Short mmCIF file of C-alpha atoms in Angstrom, two decimals:
data_model
loop_
_atom_site.label_atom_id
_atom_site.label_comp_id
_atom_site.label_asym_id
_atom_site.label_seq_id
_atom_site.Cartn_x
_atom_site.Cartn_y
_atom_site.Cartn_z
CA MET M 1 0.05 0.01 0.00
CA ARG M 2 1.10 3.47 -0.65
CA LYS M 3 1.47 6.23 1.84
CA SER M 4 -0.52 9.26 0.32
CA THR M 5 0.54 12.85 0.75
CA ARG M 6 -3.13 13.90 0.54
CA ILE M 7 -3.73 14.26 4.36
CA ALA M 8 -3.06 17.88 4.45
CA VAL M 9 -5.34 18.35 1.55
CA ALA M 10 -8.16 16.43 3.14
CA ALA M 11 -7.88 18.34 6.35
CA ALA M 12 -8.09 21.62 4.52
CA ALA M 13 -10.97 20.47 2.53
CA ALA M 14 -12.82 19.43 5.55
CA ALA M 15 -12.34 22.79 7.23
CA ALA M 16 -13.55 24.55 4.21
CA LEU M 17 -16.59 22.65 3.53
CA VAL M 18 -18.27 22.87 6.96
CA LEU M 19 -20.11 26.15 6.58
CA PRO M 20 -22.01 28.05 9.41
CA LEU M 21 -25.63 27.83 9.41
CA ALA M 22 -27.19 31.35 9.45
CA ALA M 23 -30.42 31.88 11.05
CA CYS M 24 -33.26 30.17 8.98
CA ALA M 25 -36.00 32.35 7.65
CA GLY M 26 -39.07 30.55 8.68
CA GLY M 27 -41.87 31.89 10.78
CA ASP M 28 -43.56 35.07 9.74
CA SER M 29 -40.61 36.65 7.79
CA THR M 30 -41.39 38.36 4.60
CA ALA M 31 -39.08 40.08 2.08
CA THR M 32 -38.87 43.91 2.20
CA ASP M 33 -40.81 44.53 -0.94
CA GLY M 34 -43.96 42.53 0.38
CA GLN M 35 -42.95 39.17 -1.16
CA VAL M 36 -43.53 36.11 1.05
CA GLU M 37 -40.10 34.81 2.14
CA ILE M 38 -39.54 31.08 2.61
CA SER M 39 -36.27 29.35 3.58
CA PHE M 40 -34.78 26.27 1.98
CA PHE M 41 -32.12 24.23 3.56
CA HIS M 42 -30.11 21.51 1.94
CA ARG M 43 -26.75 19.68 2.28
CA TRP M 44 -24.96 20.66 -0.97
CA PRO M 45 -22.58 23.69 -0.62
CA ASN M 46 -20.25 22.00 -3.18
CA GLU M 47 -20.58 21.58 -6.87
CA PRO M 48 -22.32 20.72 -9.09
CA LYS M 49 -25.37 20.76 -6.87
CA ASN M 50 -24.72 24.13 -5.22
CA THR M 51 -25.09 25.86 -8.74
CA TYR M 52 -27.85 23.62 -9.64
CA TYR M 53 -29.91 24.54 -6.65
CA SER M 54 -29.06 28.32 -6.93
CA ASP M 55 -30.17 28.16 -10.53
CA ILE M 56 -33.40 26.53 -9.84
CA VAL M 57 -34.10 28.78 -6.90
CA ALA M 58 -33.57 31.70 -9.25
CA GLU M 59 -35.79 30.23 -12.06
CA PHE M 60 -38.66 29.56 -9.42
CA GLU M 61 -38.37 33.25 -8.23
CA LYS M 62 -38.74 34.51 -11.62
CA GLU M 63 -41.83 32.36 -12.28
CA ASN M 64 -43.29 33.25 -8.86
CA PRO M 65 -42.36 36.94 -8.20
CA ASP M 66 -44.51 36.84 -4.99
CA ILE M 67 -42.17 34.55 -3.29
CA LYS M 68 -38.45 34.94 -2.09
CA VAL M 69 -36.41 31.91 -1.30
CA THR M 70 -33.40 32.22 1.07
CA VAL M 71 -31.01 29.25 0.90
CA GLU M 72 -28.67 27.69 3.35
CA SER M 73 -26.54 24.75 2.94
CA VAL M 74 -23.91 22.49 4.90
CA LEU M 75 -22.34 19.26 4.12
CA ASN M 76 -23.60 15.86 4.98
CA ASP M 77 -22.54 15.14 8.68
CA ALA M 78 -22.79 18.79 9.62
CA TYR M 79 -26.20 18.83 8.14
CA LYS M 80 -27.48 15.94 10.20
CA ASP M 81 -26.52 17.75 13.33
CA LYS M 82 -27.78 21.18 12.47
CA VAL M 83 -31.07 20.16 11.05
CA LYS M 84 -32.08 18.18 14.08
CA VAL M 85 -31.36 21.21 16.15
CA VAL M 86 -33.50 23.69 13.97
CA ALA M 87 -36.22 21.34 12.63
CA GLY M 88 -39.52 21.89 14.47
CA SER M 89 -38.28 25.10 16.14
CA ALA M 90 -39.75 28.65 15.56
CA ASN M 91 -37.03 29.36 13.26
CA ALA M 92 -37.13 26.01 11.22
CA PRO M 93 -36.42 26.09 7.56
CA ASP M 94 -39.64 25.90 5.53
CA VAL M 95 -38.35 23.37 3.18
CA LEU M 96 -35.65 21.04 4.23
CA PHE M 97 -33.78 18.06 2.94
CA THR M 98 -34.32 14.81 4.66
CA TRP M 99 -33.04 11.05 4.29
CA SER M 100 -35.44 8.32 4.30
CA GLY M 101 -35.52 5.61 6.89
CA SER M 102 -34.83 6.26 10.58
CA PHE M 103 -33.84 10.01 9.97
CA VAL M 104 -37.32 11.02 8.63
CA ASP M 105 -38.71 8.77 11.36
CA GLU M 106 -36.79 10.72 14.00
CA LEU M 107 -37.96 14.13 12.52
CA VAL M 108 -41.61 12.90 12.54
CA SER M 109 -41.34 11.69 16.07
CA ASN M 110 -39.97 15.07 17.07
CA ASP M 111 -43.20 16.67 15.42
CA ALA M 112 -40.87 18.49 13.11
CA LEU M 113 -42.49 17.69 9.60
CA LEU M 114 -45.77 18.70 8.09
CA ASP M 115 -47.98 15.80 6.98
CA LEU M 116 -48.24 16.16 3.13
CA SER M 117 -50.90 13.74 2.71
CA PRO M 118 -53.81 16.18 2.45
CA TRP M 119 -52.00 18.21 -0.25
CA LEU M 120 -51.16 15.03 -2.22
CA GLU M 121 -54.57 13.64 -1.96
CA LYS M 122 -55.80 16.92 -3.71
CA ASP M 123 -52.98 16.89 -6.18
CA THR M 124 -52.92 13.16 -7.30
CA GLU M 125 -51.14 14.02 -10.57
CA PHE M 126 -48.14 15.19 -8.73
CA ARG M 127 -48.17 12.36 -6.22
CA ASP M 128 -48.33 9.77 -8.93
CA SER M 129 -45.40 11.48 -10.79
CA PHE M 130 -42.99 9.65 -8.51
CA TYR M 131 -41.85 5.98 -8.72
CA PRO M 132 -44.08 4.31 -5.92
CA SER M 133 -41.14 2.48 -4.26
CA GLN M 134 -39.32 5.82 -3.82
CA LEU M 135 -42.32 7.71 -2.41
CA ALA M 136 -43.10 4.98 0.10
CA ALA M 137 -39.83 5.49 1.67
CA PHE M 138 -40.88 8.85 3.16
CA ALA M 139 -44.17 7.60 4.59
CA VAL M 140 -44.53 6.92 8.41
CA ASP M 141 -47.77 5.33 9.75
CA ASP M 142 -49.38 5.74 6.44
CA ALA M 143 -48.81 9.44 6.28
CA GLN M 144 -46.49 11.10 3.71
CA TYR M 145 -43.78 13.37 5.40
CA GLY M 146 -41.41 13.82 2.50
CA LEU M 147 -41.08 13.53 -1.25
CA PRO M 148 -38.10 12.03 -3.20
CA VAL M 149 -35.81 14.10 -5.06
CA GLY M 150 -33.16 11.42 -6.10
CA MET M 151 -32.74 7.69 -6.19
CA GLN M 152 -29.42 6.28 -4.70
CA SER M 153 -27.72 2.86 -4.83
CA LYS M 154 -24.14 1.90 -3.84
CA LEU M 155 -21.91 0.05 -6.36
CA PHE M 156 -18.42 -0.41 -7.04
CA PHE M 157 -17.07 1.78 -9.83
CA TYR M 158 -14.19 0.44 -11.72
CA ASN M 159 -11.52 1.57 -14.25
CA LYS M 160 -12.27 -0.44 -17.36
CA ASP M 161 -8.90 0.56 -18.84
CA VAL M 162 -6.99 -0.96 -15.93
CA PHE M 163 -9.16 -4.03 -15.87
CA GLU M 164 -8.51 -4.55 -19.66
CA ASP M 165 -4.70 -4.02 -19.27
CA LEU M 166 -4.54 -6.42 -16.46
CA GLY M 167 -6.98 -9.02 -18.10
CA LEU M 168 -9.41 -8.81 -15.32
CA GLU M 169 -13.19 -9.90 -15.16
CA VAL M 170 -15.64 -8.18 -13.14
CA PRO M 171 -15.97 -10.32 -9.80
CA THR M 172 -19.27 -11.59 -8.69
CA THR M 173 -18.10 -13.71 -5.59
CA TRP M 174 -15.80 -12.70 -2.72
CA ASP M 175 -13.05 -15.11 -3.81
CA GLU M 176 -13.10 -13.56 -7.27
CA PHE M 177 -13.13 -10.05 -5.71
CA ILE M 178 -10.00 -10.73 -3.61
CA ASP M 179 -8.36 -12.41 -6.70
CA VAL M 180 -8.81 -9.18 -8.56
CA LEU M 181 -7.64 -7.12 -5.86
CA GLU M 182 -4.35 -9.32 -5.50
CA LYS M 183 -3.62 -8.96 -9.17
CA ILE M 184 -4.08 -5.21 -9.12
CA GLN M 185 -1.75 -4.97 -6.01
CA ASP M 186 0.69 -7.16 -7.69
CA ALA M 187 0.84 -4.75 -10.63
CA GLY M 188 2.01 -2.05 -8.32
CA LEU M 189 -1.32 -0.31 -7.78
CA THR M 190 -3.50 0.60 -4.81
CA PRO M 191 -6.76 -1.42 -5.66
CA ILE M 192 -9.28 0.43 -3.87
CA GLU M 193 -9.60 4.04 -3.11
CA TYR M 194 -11.48 4.90 0.11
CA GLY M 195 -12.00 7.97 2.45
CA ALA M 196 -13.24 6.93 5.90
CA GLN M 197 -12.84 10.42 7.49
CA GLU M 198 -16.57 10.99 7.35
CA GLN M 199 -18.27 7.96 9.15
CA TRP M 200 -21.25 7.76 6.77
CA THR M 201 -18.83 6.13 4.29
CA ILE M 202 -18.19 3.45 6.79
CA ALA M 203 -22.00 2.85 7.19
CA HIS M 204 -22.26 1.89 3.56
CA TYR M 205 -19.64 -0.77 3.63
CA VAL M 206 -20.75 -2.30 6.92
CA GLY M 207 -24.37 -2.09 6.19
CA THR M 208 -23.96 -4.02 2.89
CA LEU M 209 -21.60 -6.58 4.46
CA ASN M 210 -24.19 -7.16 7.24
CA GLN M 211 -26.87 -7.76 4.68
CA ARG M 212 -24.71 -10.17 2.73
CA VAL M 213 -23.54 -12.15 5.75
CA VAL M 214 -26.24 -12.05 8.51
CA ASP M 215 -29.49 -14.07 8.42
CA PRO M 216 -32.25 -11.99 6.86
CA GLU M 217 -34.63 -12.61 9.78
CA VAL M 218 -32.01 -11.54 12.30
CA PHE M 219 -30.93 -8.58 10.12
CA ALA M 220 -34.43 -7.31 10.10
CA ALA M 221 -35.28 -7.93 13.69
CA ASP M 222 -32.26 -6.03 14.79
CA GLN M 223 -33.58 -2.92 13.01
CA ASP M 224 -36.36 -2.78 15.54
CA PRO M 225 -35.16 -0.58 18.47
CA ALA M 226 -37.26 -2.63 20.91
CA LYS M 227 -35.71 -5.86 19.84
CA GLY M 228 -32.22 -5.20 18.38
CA GLU M 229 -29.42 -7.33 20.13
CA PHE M 230 -26.59 -7.57 17.48
CA THR M 231 -25.35 -10.95 18.95
CA ASP M 232 -25.29 -12.96 15.75
CA GLU M 233 -21.81 -14.11 14.89
CA GLY M 234 -22.33 -12.72 11.39
CA TYR M 235 -21.82 -9.17 12.52
CA VAL M 236 -18.27 -9.96 13.59
CA GLU M 237 -17.60 -11.90 10.25
CA ALA M 238 -18.86 -8.81 8.31
CA LEU M 239 -16.39 -6.60 10.13
CA GLU M 240 -13.66 -9.25 9.54
CA ARG M 241 -14.43 -9.17 5.78
CA PHE M 242 -14.11 -5.13 5.96
CA GLN M 243 -10.77 -5.49 7.58
CA GLU M 244 -9.68 -7.82 4.74
CA LEU M 245 -10.73 -5.26 2.16
CA ALA M 246 -8.82 -2.63 4.03
CA GLU M 247 -5.68 -4.26 3.25
CA TYR M 248 -6.20 -3.44 -0.36
CA MET M 249 -6.95 0.31 0.33
CA ASN M 250 -4.92 3.48 0.55
CA ASP M 251 -3.25 3.30 4.01
CA ASP M 252 -4.28 6.82 4.96
CA LEU M 253 -7.94 6.06 4.62
CA THR M 254 -9.19 7.39 8.09
CA ALA M 255 -7.50 10.70 7.41
CA VAL M 256 -9.09 11.22 4.08
CA GLY M 257 -12.56 12.60 3.16
CA HIS M 258 -14.83 10.95 0.68
CA GLU M 259 -14.55 13.75 -1.76
CA VAL M 260 -10.78 13.74 -1.85
CA ALA M 261 -10.71 9.98 -2.27
CA ARG M 262 -13.30 10.34 -5.21
CA ASN M 263 -11.06 12.92 -6.86
CA ALA M 264 -8.05 10.56 -6.45
CA TRP M 265 -10.08 7.79 -8.14
CA ILE M 266 -11.13 10.14 -10.94
CA ALA M 267 -7.36 11.03 -11.34
CA GLY M 268 -6.56 7.36 -11.83
CA GLU M 269 -4.89 6.76 -8.48
CA ALA M 270 -6.69 3.52 -7.76
CA PRO M 271 -8.98 1.55 -10.21
CA ILE M 272 -11.93 0.70 -7.79
CA MET M 273 -14.05 2.82 -5.48
CA TYR M 274 -17.26 2.11 -3.68
CA MET M 275 -19.70 5.04 -4.51
CA GLN M 276 -23.28 6.09 -4.91
CA SER M 277 -24.87 5.84 -8.28
CA ALA M 278 -25.55 9.42 -8.43
CA GLU M 279 -21.93 10.46 -8.08
CA VAL M 280 -21.45 9.91 -11.78
CA GLY M 281 -22.03 13.63 -12.06
CA TYR M 282 -18.69 14.25 -10.54
CA PHE M 283 -16.82 12.10 -13.17
CA GLY M 284 -16.49 14.73 -15.93
CA ASP M 285 -12.70 14.80 -15.65
CA ALA M 286 -12.16 11.06 -15.70
CA ALA M 287 -9.86 10.25 -18.54
CA PHE M 288 -10.91 6.46 -18.70
CA GLU M 289 -14.01 4.49 -19.16
CA TYR M 290 -15.77 3.06 -16.22
CA GLY M 291 -18.25 0.49 -15.29
CA THR M 292 -19.91 -0.81 -12.13
CA PHE M 293 -20.58 -4.08 -10.26
CA ASN M 294 -22.65 -4.88 -7.18
CA PHE M 295 -21.02 -5.85 -4.00
CA PRO M 296 -19.98 -9.52 -4.42
CA GLU M 297 -21.64 -12.58 -2.89
CA VAL M 298 -19.84 -13.50 0.36
CA ALA M 299 -19.31 -17.23 0.57
CA GLY M 300 -21.41 -18.67 3.24
CA GLY M 301 -23.38 -15.48 3.66
CA LYS M 302 -27.12 -15.88 4.35
CA GLY M 303 -28.38 -12.68 2.79
CA ASP M 304 -29.63 -12.22 -0.93
CA PRO M 305 -26.53 -11.31 -2.88
CA GLU M 306 -28.72 -9.59 -5.60
CA GLU M 307 -29.90 -6.83 -3.16
CA LEU M 308 -28.81 -3.21 -3.70
CA THR M 309 -27.72 -1.03 -0.87
CA GLY M 310 -29.39 2.47 -1.06
CA ALA M 311 -32.37 4.55 -0.45
CA PRO M 312 -33.99 7.71 -1.87
CA GLU M 313 -33.22 11.16 -0.65
CA GLY M 314 -35.84 13.89 -0.39
CA PHE M 315 -37.40 16.99 1.04
CA GLY M 316 -40.09 17.94 3.56
CA ILE M 317 -41.85 20.93 4.92
CA SER M 318 -41.51 22.11 8.40
CA LYS M 319 -44.43 21.69 10.68
CA THR M 320 -43.89 25.17 11.93
CA THR M 321 -44.05 26.84 8.70
CA LYS M 322 -46.09 30.01 8.46
CA HIS M 323 -46.28 29.68 4.66
CA PRO M 324 -47.33 26.05 3.73
CA GLU M 325 -48.89 26.83 0.41
CA GLU M 326 -45.86 28.81 -0.76
CA ALA M 327 -43.56 25.97 0.44
CA GLU M 328 -45.76 23.48 -1.40
CA ARG M 329 -45.57 25.54 -4.62
CA PHE M 330 -41.76 25.62 -4.17
CA LEU M 331 -41.51 21.86 -3.60
CA GLU M 332 -43.73 21.05 -6.58
CA PHE M 333 -41.54 23.11 -8.80
CA LEU M 334 -38.35 21.64 -7.37
CA LEU M 335 -39.67 18.02 -7.90
CA SER M 336 -41.30 18.52 -11.23
CA LYS M 337 -40.37 16.23 -14.13
CA GLU M 338 -38.70 19.23 -16.02
CA SER M 339 -36.67 19.93 -12.82
CA GLY M 340 -35.89 16.21 -12.57
CA ILE M 341 -34.55 16.20 -16.20
CA ALA M 342 -32.34 19.21 -15.27
CA TYR M 343 -31.27 17.40 -11.95
CA ALA M 344 -30.04 14.40 -13.97
CA GLU M 345 -28.33 16.56 -16.64
CA GLN M 346 -26.80 19.12 -14.50
CA ALA M 347 -26.18 17.39 -11.21
CA GLY M 348 -25.74 13.92 -12.47
CA GLU M 349 -28.32 12.59 -10.04
CA LEU M 350 -30.97 9.95 -10.71
CA SER M 351 -34.44 11.65 -10.32
CA ALA M 352 -37.24 9.84 -8.62
CA VAL M 353 -39.72 11.40 -11.11
CA VAL M 354 -41.00 8.71 -13.44
CA GLY M 355 -39.36 9.03 -16.83
CA ALA M 356 -37.12 11.94 -16.00
CA VAL M 357 -33.81 10.04 -16.28
CA ASP M 358 -34.94 8.43 -19.45
CA ASP M 359 -35.77 11.75 -21.08
CA ALA M 360 -32.64 13.52 -19.88
CA ASP M 361 -29.45 13.79 -22.09
CA VAL M 362 -27.25 11.82 -19.82
CA PRO M 363 -24.81 8.92 -20.19
CA GLU M 364 -26.32 5.58 -20.94
CA ILE M 365 -24.89 4.29 -17.61
CA SER M 366 -27.01 6.76 -15.67
CA LYS M 367 -30.21 5.39 -17.25
CA GLU M 368 -28.89 1.82 -16.60
CA LEU M 369 -28.23 2.64 -12.94
CA ALA M 370 -31.85 4.38 -12.57
CA GLN M 371 -33.53 1.40 -14.14
CA GLY M 372 -31.55 -0.95 -11.84
CA ILE M 373 -33.12 0.78 -8.94
CA VAL M 374 -36.54 0.75 -10.16
CA ASP M 375 -36.38 -2.84 -10.98
CA ALA M 376 -34.53 -4.01 -7.73
CA SER M 377 -36.54 -6.54 -5.86
CA ALA M 378 -35.22 -5.23 -2.51
CA MET M 379 -32.95 -2.37 -1.24
CA THR M 380 -30.86 -2.50 1.82
CA THR M 381 -31.15 0.84 3.61
CA TRP M 382 -28.05 2.75 4.56
CA LEU M 383 -26.90 1.47 8.10
CA ASP M 384 -26.99 5.04 9.57
CA ASN M 385 -30.64 5.17 8.41
CA ALA M 386 -31.64 1.84 9.69
CA TYR M 387 -30.80 1.93 13.39
CA ASP M 388 -31.28 4.29 16.35
CA PRO M 389 -28.77 7.09 16.37
CA GLN M 390 -27.14 5.68 19.60
CA ILE M 391 -26.52 2.49 17.68
CA VAL M 392 -25.24 4.13 14.61
CA GLN M 393 -22.75 6.25 16.73
CA ALA M 394 -21.31 3.29 18.36
CA TYR M 395 -21.10 1.22 15.21
CA LEU M 396 -19.50 3.98 13.12
CA SER M 397 -17.17 5.53 15.71
CA GLU M 398 -15.77 2.01 16.86
CA THR M 399 -15.61 0.73 13.25
CA GLN M 400 -13.41 3.83 12.40
CA LEU M 401 -11.17 2.99 15.32
CA MET M 402 -10.99 -0.60 13.83
CA LEU M 403 -9.84 0.69 10.53
CA SER M 404 -7.08 2.60 12.18
CA GLY M 405 -5.95 -0.43 14.15
CA GLN M 406 -7.22 0.66 17.58
CA GLN M 407 -10.24 -1.73 17.80
CA THR M 408 -11.32 -5.21 17.01
CA PRO M 409 -14.40 -6.59 15.28
CA GLU M 410 -15.35 -8.18 18.60
CA GLY M 411 -14.85 -4.87 20.41
CA VAL M 412 -16.92 -3.01 17.76
CA MET M 413 -19.79 -5.47 18.37
CA SER M 414 -19.46 -5.26 22.14
CA ALA M 415 -19.99 -1.49 21.93
CA VAL M 416 -22.73 -1.79 19.58
CA GLN M 417 -24.51 -4.35 21.88
CA GLU M 418 -24.25 -2.05 24.82
CA ALA M 419 -25.72 0.79 22.73
CA ALA M 420 -28.55 -1.64 21.64
CA LYS M 421 -29.26 -2.54 25.31
CA ARG M 422 -29.76 1.08 26.23
CA VAL M 423 -31.99 1.63 23.28
CA ARG M 424 -34.03 -1.40 24.05
CA ASP M 425 -34.35 -0.28 27.78
CA ALA M 426 -35.60 3.12 26.77
CA SER M 427 -38.18 1.64 24.19
#
């Protein structure tokens, strides 16, 4: 493995990307010229999405001169912390980004989101414009609290040029995968690029490995806060498999952020990286052909190897908004098919609006990825959206220590089991 010189770059990038959250403009605020002012909070201060959202807000304001939209954005992990503080408060943003799964569940349990069901029952054409599986991900107790903006799946992206030069075939099993990694390493290359500085990237690896290895009934039962125990030996095996993969990754992985790692992959520093399907929008500078393959089947694993890991992302409306009609107008504009086409073309995302990706001028791989999500028989929810936040924190922080050699798989699961017991006791 190589010792990268990118650590200082990663640290500088992390500091630059965490932006302060200004006071949100919810409540009774109005623009000085008499316009109604609503606030919009999302998690993309970086490109290309920052410009995309700036442009779409400007377009909306042009078509709706009676509404002014103020925008705030911070990156991923900072967003998770900040939105939970402001959501449901008197200063909550009117329209806000939300993940599906436990994240939207927590916002709903904290009485932070507006039930959109009455609106959608009146506007059935808009409701039915989304793929049903993506819309359902934001329903809680038969009520709709969010709407999907983008579909997501997690896949290994690989450099076709390197694979061709080395005579490699796309692996479908774990043994085949390790063989491919060995041959890449023997050729003097680092096989897998990875940035584990942000803990959510750990969730994607571990969540997929858990699904591949652990008995499906146990895997599902442990997602129930009142029942989760995490005592199945498959969880330790999943972490051991992760350790095995780490031997083929850049050795500074816990000091490198995901974006820095992705840029290194685009630059050809390693031929393989585990990324979300929507990240193709960042690949414009790649000087090689690329393809994808699903996480390989793990020998002896009890989970379905054909499942895709992923979940839709979306937006909701604050329950405390003073301008629900204006917020709905903005959200309907933001999630129209026309906007979905632009979302695919300009941001490289996979819109959850029926037909948007098909009609967009995007690479064929984007259409294939979108269709793969629509056709998937099952999706494995991101680990950090599947469990109670206490369990997630224990899982990710302890696994990060494991990747840096300061923890063992057994130690990780001991901490997870302790967290799960606290959650059970509180249920």
